[in-house]
Coordinates of C-alpha atoms and ligand atoms in Angstrom, one line a residue:
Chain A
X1 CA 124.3 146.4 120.7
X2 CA 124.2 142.6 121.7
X3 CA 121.8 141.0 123.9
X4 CA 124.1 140.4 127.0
X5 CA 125.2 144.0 127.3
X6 CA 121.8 145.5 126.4
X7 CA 120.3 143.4 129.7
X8 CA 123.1 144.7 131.6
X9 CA 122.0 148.1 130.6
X10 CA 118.7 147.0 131.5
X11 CA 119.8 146.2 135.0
X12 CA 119.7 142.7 134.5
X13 CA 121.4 141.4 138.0
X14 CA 122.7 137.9 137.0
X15 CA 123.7 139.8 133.7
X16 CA 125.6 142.6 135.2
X17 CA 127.4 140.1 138.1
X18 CA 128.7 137.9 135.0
X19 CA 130.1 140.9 132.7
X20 CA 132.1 141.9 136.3
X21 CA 133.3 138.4 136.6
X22 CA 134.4 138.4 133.1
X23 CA 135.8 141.4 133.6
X24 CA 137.2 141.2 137.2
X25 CA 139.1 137.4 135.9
X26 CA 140.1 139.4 132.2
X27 CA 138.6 136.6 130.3
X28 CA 138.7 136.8 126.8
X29 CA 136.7 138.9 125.3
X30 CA 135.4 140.8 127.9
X31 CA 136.0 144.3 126.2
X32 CA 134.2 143.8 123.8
X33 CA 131.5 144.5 126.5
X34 CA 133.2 146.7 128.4
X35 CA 133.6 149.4 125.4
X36 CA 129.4 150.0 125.5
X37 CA 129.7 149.7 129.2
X38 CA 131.7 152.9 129.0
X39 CA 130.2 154.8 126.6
X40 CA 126.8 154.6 129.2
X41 CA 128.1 156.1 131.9
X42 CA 128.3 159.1 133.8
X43 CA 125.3 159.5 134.7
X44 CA 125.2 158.0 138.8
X45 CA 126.9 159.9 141.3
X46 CA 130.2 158.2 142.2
X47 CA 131.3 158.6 145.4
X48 CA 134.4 157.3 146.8
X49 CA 134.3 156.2 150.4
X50 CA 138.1 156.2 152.1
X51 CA 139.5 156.1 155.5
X52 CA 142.0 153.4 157.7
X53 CA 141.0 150.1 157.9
X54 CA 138.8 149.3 160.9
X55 CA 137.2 153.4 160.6
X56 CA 133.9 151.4 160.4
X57 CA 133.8 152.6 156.5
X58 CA 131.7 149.7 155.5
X59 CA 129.2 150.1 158.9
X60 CA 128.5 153.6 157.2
X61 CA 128.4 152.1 153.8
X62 CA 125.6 150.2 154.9
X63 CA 123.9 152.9 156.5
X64 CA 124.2 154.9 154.0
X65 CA 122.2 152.9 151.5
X66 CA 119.4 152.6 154.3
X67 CA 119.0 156.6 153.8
X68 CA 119.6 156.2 150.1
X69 CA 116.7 153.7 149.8
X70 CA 114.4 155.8 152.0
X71 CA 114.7 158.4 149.4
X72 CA 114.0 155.9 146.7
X73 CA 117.1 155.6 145.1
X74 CA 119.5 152.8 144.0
X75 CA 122.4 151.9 145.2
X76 CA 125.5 149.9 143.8
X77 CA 128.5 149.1 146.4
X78 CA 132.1 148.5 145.3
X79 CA 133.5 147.1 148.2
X80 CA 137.1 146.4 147.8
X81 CA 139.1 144.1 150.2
X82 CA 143.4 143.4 150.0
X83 CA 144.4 140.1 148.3
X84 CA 147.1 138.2 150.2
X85 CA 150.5 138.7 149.1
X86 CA 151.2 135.5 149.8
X87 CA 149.1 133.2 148.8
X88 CA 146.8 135.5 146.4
X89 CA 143.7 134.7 147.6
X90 CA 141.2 136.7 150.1
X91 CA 138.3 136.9 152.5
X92 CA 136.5 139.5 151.5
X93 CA 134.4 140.7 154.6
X94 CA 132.7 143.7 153.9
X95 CA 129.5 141.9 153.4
X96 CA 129.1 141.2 157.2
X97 CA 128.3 144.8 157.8
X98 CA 125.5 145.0 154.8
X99 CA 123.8 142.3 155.7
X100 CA 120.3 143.8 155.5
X101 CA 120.4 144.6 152.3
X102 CA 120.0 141.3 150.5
X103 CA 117.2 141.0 149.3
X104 CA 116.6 144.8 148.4
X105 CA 116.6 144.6 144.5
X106 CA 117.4 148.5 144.5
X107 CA 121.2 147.4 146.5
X108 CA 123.9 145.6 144.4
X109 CA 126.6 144.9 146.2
X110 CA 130.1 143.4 144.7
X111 CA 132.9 142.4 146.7
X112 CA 136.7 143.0 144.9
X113 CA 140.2 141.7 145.6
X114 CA 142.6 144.4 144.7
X115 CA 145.0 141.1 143.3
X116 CA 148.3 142.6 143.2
X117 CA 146.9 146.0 142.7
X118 CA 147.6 147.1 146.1
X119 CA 149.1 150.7 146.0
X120 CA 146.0 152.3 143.5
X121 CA 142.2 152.0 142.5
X122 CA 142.7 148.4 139.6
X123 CA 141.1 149.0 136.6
X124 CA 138.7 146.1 137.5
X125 CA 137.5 147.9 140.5
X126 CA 136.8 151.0 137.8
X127 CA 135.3 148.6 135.4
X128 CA 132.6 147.5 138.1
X129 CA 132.1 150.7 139.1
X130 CA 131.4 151.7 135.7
X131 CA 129.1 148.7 135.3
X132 CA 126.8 149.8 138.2
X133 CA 126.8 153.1 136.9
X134 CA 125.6 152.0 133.3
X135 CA 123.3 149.5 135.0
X136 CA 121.4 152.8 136.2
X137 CA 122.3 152.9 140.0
X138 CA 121.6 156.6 140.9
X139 CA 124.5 156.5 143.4
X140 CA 128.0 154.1 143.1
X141 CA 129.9 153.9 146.1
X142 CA 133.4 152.8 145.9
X143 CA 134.1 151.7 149.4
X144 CA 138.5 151.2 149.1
X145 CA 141.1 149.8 151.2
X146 CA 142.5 152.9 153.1
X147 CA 145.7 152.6 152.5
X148 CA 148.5 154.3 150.0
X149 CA 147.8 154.9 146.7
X150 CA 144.0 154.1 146.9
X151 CA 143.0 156.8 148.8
X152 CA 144.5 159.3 146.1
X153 CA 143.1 157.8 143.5
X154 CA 139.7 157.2 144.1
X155 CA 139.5 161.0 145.0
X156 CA 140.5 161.7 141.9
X157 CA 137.7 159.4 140.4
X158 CA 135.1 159.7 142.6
X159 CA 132.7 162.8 142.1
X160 CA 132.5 163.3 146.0
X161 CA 135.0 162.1 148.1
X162 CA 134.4 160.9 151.7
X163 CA 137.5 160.4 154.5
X164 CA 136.3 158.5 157.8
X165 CA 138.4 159.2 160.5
X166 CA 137.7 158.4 164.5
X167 CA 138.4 159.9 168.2
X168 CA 141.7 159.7 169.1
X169 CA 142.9 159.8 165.5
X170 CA 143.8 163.5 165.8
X171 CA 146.2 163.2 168.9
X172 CA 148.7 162.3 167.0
X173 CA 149.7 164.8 164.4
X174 CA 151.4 161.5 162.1
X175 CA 148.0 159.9 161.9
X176 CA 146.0 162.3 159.9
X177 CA 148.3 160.9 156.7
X178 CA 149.5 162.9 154.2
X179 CA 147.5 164.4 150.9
X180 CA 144.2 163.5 153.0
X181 CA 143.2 166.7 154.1
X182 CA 143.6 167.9 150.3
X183 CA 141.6 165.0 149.4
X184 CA 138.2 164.8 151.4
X185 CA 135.3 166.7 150.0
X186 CA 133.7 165.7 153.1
X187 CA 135.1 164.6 156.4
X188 CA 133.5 161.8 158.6
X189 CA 134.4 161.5 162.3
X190 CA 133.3 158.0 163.2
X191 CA 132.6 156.2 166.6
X192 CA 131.3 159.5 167.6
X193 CA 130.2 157.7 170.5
X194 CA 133.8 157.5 172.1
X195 CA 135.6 160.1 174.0
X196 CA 137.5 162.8 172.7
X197 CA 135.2 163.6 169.3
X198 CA 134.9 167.0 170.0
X199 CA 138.6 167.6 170.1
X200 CA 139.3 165.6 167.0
X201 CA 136.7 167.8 165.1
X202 CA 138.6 170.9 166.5
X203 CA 141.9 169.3 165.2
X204 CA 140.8 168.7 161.7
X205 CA 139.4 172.5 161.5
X206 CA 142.6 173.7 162.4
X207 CA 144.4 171.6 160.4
X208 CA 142.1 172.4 157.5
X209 CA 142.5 176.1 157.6
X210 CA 146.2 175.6 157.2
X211 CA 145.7 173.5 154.5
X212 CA 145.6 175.4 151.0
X213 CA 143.5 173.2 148.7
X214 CA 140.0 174.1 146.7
X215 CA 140.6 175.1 143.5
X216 CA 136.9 175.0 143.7
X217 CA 134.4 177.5 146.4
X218 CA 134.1 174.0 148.3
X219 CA 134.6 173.9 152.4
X220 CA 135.0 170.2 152.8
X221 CA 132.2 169.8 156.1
X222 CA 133.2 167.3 159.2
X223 CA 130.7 165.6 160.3
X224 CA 130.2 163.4 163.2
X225 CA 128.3 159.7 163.1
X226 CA 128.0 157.1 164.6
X227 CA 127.7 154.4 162.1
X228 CA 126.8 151.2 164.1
X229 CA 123.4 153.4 165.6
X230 CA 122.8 155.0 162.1
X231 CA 123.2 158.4 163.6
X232 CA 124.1 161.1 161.5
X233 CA 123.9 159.7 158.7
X234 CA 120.8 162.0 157.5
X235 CA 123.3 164.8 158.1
X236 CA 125.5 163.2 155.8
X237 CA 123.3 162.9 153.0
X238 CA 122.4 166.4 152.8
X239 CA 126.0 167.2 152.5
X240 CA 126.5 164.5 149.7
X241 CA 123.4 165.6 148.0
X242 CA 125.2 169.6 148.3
X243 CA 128.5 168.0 146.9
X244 CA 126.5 165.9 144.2
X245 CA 124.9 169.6 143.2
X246 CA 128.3 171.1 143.4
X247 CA 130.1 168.7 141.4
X248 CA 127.5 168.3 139.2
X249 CA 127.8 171.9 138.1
X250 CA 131.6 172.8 138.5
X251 CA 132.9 169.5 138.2
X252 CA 131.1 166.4 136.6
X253 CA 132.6 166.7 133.2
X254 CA 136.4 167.2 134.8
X255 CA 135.6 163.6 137.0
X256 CA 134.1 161.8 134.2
X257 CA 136.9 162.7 132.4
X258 CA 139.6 161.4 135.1
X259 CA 137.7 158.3 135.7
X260 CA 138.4 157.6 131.5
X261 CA 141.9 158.8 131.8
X262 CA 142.7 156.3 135.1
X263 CA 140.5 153.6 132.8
X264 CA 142.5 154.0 130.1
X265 CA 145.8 154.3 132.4
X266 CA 145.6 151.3 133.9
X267 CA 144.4 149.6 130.7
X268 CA 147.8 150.5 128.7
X269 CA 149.4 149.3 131.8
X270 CA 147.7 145.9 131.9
X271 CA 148.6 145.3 128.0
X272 CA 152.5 146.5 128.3
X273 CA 152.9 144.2 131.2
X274 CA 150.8 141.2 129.7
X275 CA 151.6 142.0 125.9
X276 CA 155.1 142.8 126.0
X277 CA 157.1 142.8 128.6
X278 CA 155.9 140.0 130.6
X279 CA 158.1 138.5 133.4
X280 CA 159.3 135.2 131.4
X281 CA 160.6 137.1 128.4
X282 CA 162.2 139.8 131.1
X283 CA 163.5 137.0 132.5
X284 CA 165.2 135.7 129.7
X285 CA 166.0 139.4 128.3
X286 CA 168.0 140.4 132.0
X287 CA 170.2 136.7 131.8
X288 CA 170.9 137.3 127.7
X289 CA 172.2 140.8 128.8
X290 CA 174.2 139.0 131.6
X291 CA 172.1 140.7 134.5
X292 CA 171.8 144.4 132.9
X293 CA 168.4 145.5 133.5
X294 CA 168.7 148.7 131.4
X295 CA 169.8 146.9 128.3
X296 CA 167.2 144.3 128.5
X297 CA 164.5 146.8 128.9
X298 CA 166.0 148.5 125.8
X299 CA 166.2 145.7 123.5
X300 CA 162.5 145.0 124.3
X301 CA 161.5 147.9 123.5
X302 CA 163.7 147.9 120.3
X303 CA 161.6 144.8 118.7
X304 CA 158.3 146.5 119.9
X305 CA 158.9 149.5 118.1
X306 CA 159.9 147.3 115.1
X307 CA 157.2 145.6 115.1
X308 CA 154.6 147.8 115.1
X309 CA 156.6 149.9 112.1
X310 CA 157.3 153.1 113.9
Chain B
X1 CA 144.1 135.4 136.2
X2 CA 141.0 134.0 136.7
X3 CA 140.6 133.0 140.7
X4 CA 138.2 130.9 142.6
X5 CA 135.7 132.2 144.3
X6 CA 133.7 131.0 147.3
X7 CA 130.9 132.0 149.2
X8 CA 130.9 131.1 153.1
X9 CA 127.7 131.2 154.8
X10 CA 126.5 130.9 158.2
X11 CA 122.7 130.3 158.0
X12 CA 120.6 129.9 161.0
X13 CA 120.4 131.3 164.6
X14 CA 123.0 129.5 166.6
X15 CA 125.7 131.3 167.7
X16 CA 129.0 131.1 166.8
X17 CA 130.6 131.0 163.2
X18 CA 134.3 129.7 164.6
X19 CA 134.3 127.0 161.9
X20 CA 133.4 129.1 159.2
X21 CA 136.0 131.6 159.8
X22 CA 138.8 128.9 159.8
X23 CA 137.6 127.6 156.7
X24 CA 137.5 131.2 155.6
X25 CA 141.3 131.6 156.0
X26 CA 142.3 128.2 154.8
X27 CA 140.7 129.2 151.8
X28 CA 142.0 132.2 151.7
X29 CA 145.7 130.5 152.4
X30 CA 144.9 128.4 149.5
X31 CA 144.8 131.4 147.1
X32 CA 140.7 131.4 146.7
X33 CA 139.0 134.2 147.0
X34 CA 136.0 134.3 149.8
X35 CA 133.3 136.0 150.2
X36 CA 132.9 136.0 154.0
X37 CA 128.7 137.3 155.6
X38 CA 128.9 136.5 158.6
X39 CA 126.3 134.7 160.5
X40 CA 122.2 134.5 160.3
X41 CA 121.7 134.4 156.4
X42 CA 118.5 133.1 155.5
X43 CA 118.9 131.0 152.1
X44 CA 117.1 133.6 150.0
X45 CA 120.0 136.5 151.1
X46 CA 122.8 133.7 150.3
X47 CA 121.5 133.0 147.1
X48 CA 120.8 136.8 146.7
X49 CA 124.3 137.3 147.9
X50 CA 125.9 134.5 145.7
X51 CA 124.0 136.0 141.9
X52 CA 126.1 139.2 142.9
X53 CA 129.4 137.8 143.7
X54 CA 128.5 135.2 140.9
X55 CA 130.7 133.1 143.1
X56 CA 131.8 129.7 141.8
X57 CA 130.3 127.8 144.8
X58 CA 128.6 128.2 148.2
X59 CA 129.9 126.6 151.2
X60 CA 127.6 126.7 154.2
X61 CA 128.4 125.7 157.9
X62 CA 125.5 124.7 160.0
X63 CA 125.4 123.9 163.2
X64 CA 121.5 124.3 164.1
X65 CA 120.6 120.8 163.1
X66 CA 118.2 122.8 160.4
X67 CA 120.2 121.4 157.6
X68 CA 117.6 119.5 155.9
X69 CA 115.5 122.2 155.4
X70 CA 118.1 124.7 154.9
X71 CA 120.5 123.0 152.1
X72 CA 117.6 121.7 149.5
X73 CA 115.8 125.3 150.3
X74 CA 119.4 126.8 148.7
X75 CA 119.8 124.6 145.6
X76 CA 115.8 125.0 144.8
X77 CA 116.5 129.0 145.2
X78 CA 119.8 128.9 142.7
X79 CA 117.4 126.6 140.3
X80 CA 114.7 129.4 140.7
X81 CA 116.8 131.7 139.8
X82 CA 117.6 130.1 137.0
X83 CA 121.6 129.6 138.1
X84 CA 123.3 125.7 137.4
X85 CA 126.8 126.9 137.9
X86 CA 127.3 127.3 141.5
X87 CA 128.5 124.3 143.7
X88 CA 127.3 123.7 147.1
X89 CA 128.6 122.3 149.6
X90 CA 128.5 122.2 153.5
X91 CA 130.0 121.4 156.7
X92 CA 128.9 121.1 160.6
X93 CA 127.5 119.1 162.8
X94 CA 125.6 116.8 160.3
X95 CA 124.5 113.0 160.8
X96 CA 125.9 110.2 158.9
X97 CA 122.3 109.1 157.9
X98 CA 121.2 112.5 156.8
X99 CA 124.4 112.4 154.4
X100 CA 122.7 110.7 151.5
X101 CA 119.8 112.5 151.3
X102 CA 121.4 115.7 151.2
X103 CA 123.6 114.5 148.6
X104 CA 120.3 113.5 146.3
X105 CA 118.9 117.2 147.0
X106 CA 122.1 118.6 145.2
X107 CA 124.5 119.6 147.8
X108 CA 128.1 118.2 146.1
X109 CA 129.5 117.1 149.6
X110 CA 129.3 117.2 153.1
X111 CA 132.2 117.5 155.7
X112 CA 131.6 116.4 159.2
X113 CA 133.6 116.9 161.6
X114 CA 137.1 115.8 162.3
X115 CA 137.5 116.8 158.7
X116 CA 140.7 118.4 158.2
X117 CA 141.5 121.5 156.5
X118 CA 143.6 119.9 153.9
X119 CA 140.3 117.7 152.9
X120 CA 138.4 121.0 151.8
X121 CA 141.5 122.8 150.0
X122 CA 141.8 119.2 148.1
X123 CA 137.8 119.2 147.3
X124 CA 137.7 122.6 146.0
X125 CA 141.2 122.3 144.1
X126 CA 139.5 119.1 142.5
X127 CA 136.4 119.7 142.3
X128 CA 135.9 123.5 141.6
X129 CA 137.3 125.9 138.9
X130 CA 136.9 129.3 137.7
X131 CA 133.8 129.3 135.1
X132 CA 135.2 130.6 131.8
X133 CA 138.8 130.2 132.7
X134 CA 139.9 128.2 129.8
Ligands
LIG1 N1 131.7 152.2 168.7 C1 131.5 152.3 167.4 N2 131.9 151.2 166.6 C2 131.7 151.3 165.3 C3 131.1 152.4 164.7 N3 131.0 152.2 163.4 C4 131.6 151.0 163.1 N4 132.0 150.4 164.3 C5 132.7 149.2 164.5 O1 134.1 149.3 164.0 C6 134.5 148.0 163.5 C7 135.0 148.1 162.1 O2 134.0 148.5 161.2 P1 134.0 148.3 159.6 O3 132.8 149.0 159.1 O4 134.2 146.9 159.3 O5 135.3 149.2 159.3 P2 136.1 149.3 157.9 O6 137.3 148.4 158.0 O7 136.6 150.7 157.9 O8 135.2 149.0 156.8 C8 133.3 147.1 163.6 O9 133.4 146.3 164.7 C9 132.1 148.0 163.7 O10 131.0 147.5 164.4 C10 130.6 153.5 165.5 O11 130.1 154.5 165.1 N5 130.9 153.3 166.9
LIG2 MG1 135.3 147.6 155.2

């Protein structure tokens, strides 16, 4: 083992923020890191924290490591924000709502643009994860955007799987979005301190008993919180700490096993788009086929498989 | 790949953090990335805040008139830490004559106001890059 990745393992902070800036900007290099990285985790409990934007996810991200601290334990925060389209850059703003933890040694919190991987969970936001994890954080929570793709797939990473929703949400039959009612191992009704709660709770238990989904002898539990006041959050704990028990016996090996398959995933897609098909020589392949995509794609693929001798 | 990334801070009591949050989105416009915390950072959580975004450079708004304590408290922190590859830089409501002193404590510039956005994209364009991006 080298010296950088051994204090990352050791929990090294400036250490473990450069490997997920190396990582995060694909400098070269970086996997040589990354491959002990991966090979030390699975220990923390991973848990994926989803919901609309503006749910209050990251106000209950933040109280949730005030209850993870009280019971001594560390936290690390994933806390990824969209990338412009148009510009590429970001603001990523999750911080605000964290503040308090700054100076807490047992918190590390890193802020990640999804650059262009809007639509899923990027493989850098799995590699940081995975940091944390080896880093020795008992609990790594992946706070995503809430929208599309994301919300799939860091329920199929995540060893417990939170969806925030809020009053007012269950009104409207459209807004509880498809595939999230299969998804949630726990449900979160936010804002509890507005009107109409009580109803949205009774929505989600009907829709939930219409909804065919636990492979597993799991009842995904609503709960009710109001972030901003820290209330019921203690509530929600307990039923992450059941989950973690649950998981940890039925499932831990199955998740650990998709996060290395979604790793690896994204990692064969990074290299085919980088390594060989990348958009110049496309370019160039679509006009020398005079605008025939399916023939340029072809011929590609024709000198890859020649060159690598199959 | 590699992209810029900034930390905007908001130390001190006063109240508002309207200037910080249109620098925010200019920089954001810009293509950097920004690490936005809203207001009332002491200098020990933005320097806490800035090792775990290992950001490529802080940029801190005051208003408070504190600035003289505030700024050299931030670059002795980062040199504590044992960190030499973060910029700072600053903006608000700063005196002329303060200007040079700041400068000598480490802070890489200050913009007053009636600096235009266009000023700060130029300075970080010129003046700040990726670390490792080759
Ligand atoms: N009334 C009320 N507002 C809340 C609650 N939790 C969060 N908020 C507010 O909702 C807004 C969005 O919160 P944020 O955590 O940033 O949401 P995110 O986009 O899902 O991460 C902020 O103004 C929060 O202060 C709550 O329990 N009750
Ligand atoms: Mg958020």
């Amino acid at each position: 083992m080298d010296s950088f990745t051994q204090r990352v393992l050791d929990g090294d902070e400036l250490a473990a923020a450069r490997l997920m800036r190396l990582t995060d900007d694909r400098i070269k290099g970086y996997d040589a890191y990354m491959r002990n990285i991966w090979r030390h985790t699975g220990n923390a409990h991973v848990i994926g924290i989803t919901g609309a934007p503006g749910a209050g996810k990251s106000t209950l991200v933040d109280a949730l490591i005030y209850e993870y601290r009280s019971k001594g334990k560390t936290v690390g925060v994933v806390a990824i924000d969209p990338s412009s389209p148009f510009s590429g850059g970001a603001i990523l703003g999750d911080r605000i709502r964290m503040s308090g933890h700054s100076n807490d040694s047992g918190v590390f919190i890193r802020s990640v643009a999804t650059r262009g991987h809007l639509g899923g969970l990027s493989v850098s936001a799995m590699d940081i994860a995975a940091i944390m994890d080896a880093m020795g954080k008992d609990a790594v929570i992946i706070e995503t955007v809430g929208v599309g793709q994301d919300e799939i797939e860091v329920a199929a990473v995540a060893d417990s799987c939170v969806v925030v929703t809020v009053p007012g949400m269950g009104d409207d039959i459209q807004a509880i979005k498809a595939g999230i009612l299969e998804i949630a191992d726990i449900f979160v009704v936010n804002k509890a301190d507005r009107d109409g709660v009580e109803r949205t709770v009774k929505d989600l238990e009907t829709m939930l008993s219409f909804t065919p989904r636990h492979r597993y002898n799991w009842t995904p539990p609503i709960i009710k919180t109001t972030a901003s006041e820290k209330s019921g959050i203690d509530t929600l704990y307990e039923r992450l700490e059941d989950h973690r028990s649950f998981a940890m016996s039925a499932l831990k090996a199955e998740k650990q096993q998709a996060r290395l398959l979604h790793a690896a995933n994204g990692i064969i897609k990074e290299r085919v788009f980088t390594e060989l098909f990348h958009s110049q020589k496309l370019s160039e392949a679509i006009k020398n086929e005079r605008n025939d995509p399916y023939t340029a794609v072809e011929k590609i693929w024709e000198q890859c498989i020649i060159s690598t001798g199959n | 790949m590699a992209k810029v990334r900034i930390l905007i801070a908001k130390p001190g009591l006063d109240g508002h953090d309207r200037g910080a949050k249109v620098i925010a989105r200019t920089l954001r416009d810009a293509g950097f990335e920004v690490i936005y915390t809203g207001l009332r950072q002491t200098p020990e959580a933005i320097v806490s805040t800035a090792i775990q975004e290992d950001v490529d450079a802080i940029g801190v708004s005051i208003l408070s008139g504190a600035h003289n304590t505030i700024f050299p408290k931030i670059v002795l922190l980062l040199k504590e830490r044992g960190v030499n590859d973060i910029i700072v830089f600053g903006g608000g409501v700063i005196p002329d004559e303060d200007i040079p002193f700041l400068k000598s404590s480490g802070v890489s510039t200050i913009f007053t106001p009636g600096t235009s956005t266009e000023d700060v994209v130029k300075f970080v364009n010129e003046n700040i890059k990726p670390k490792h991006a080759a």
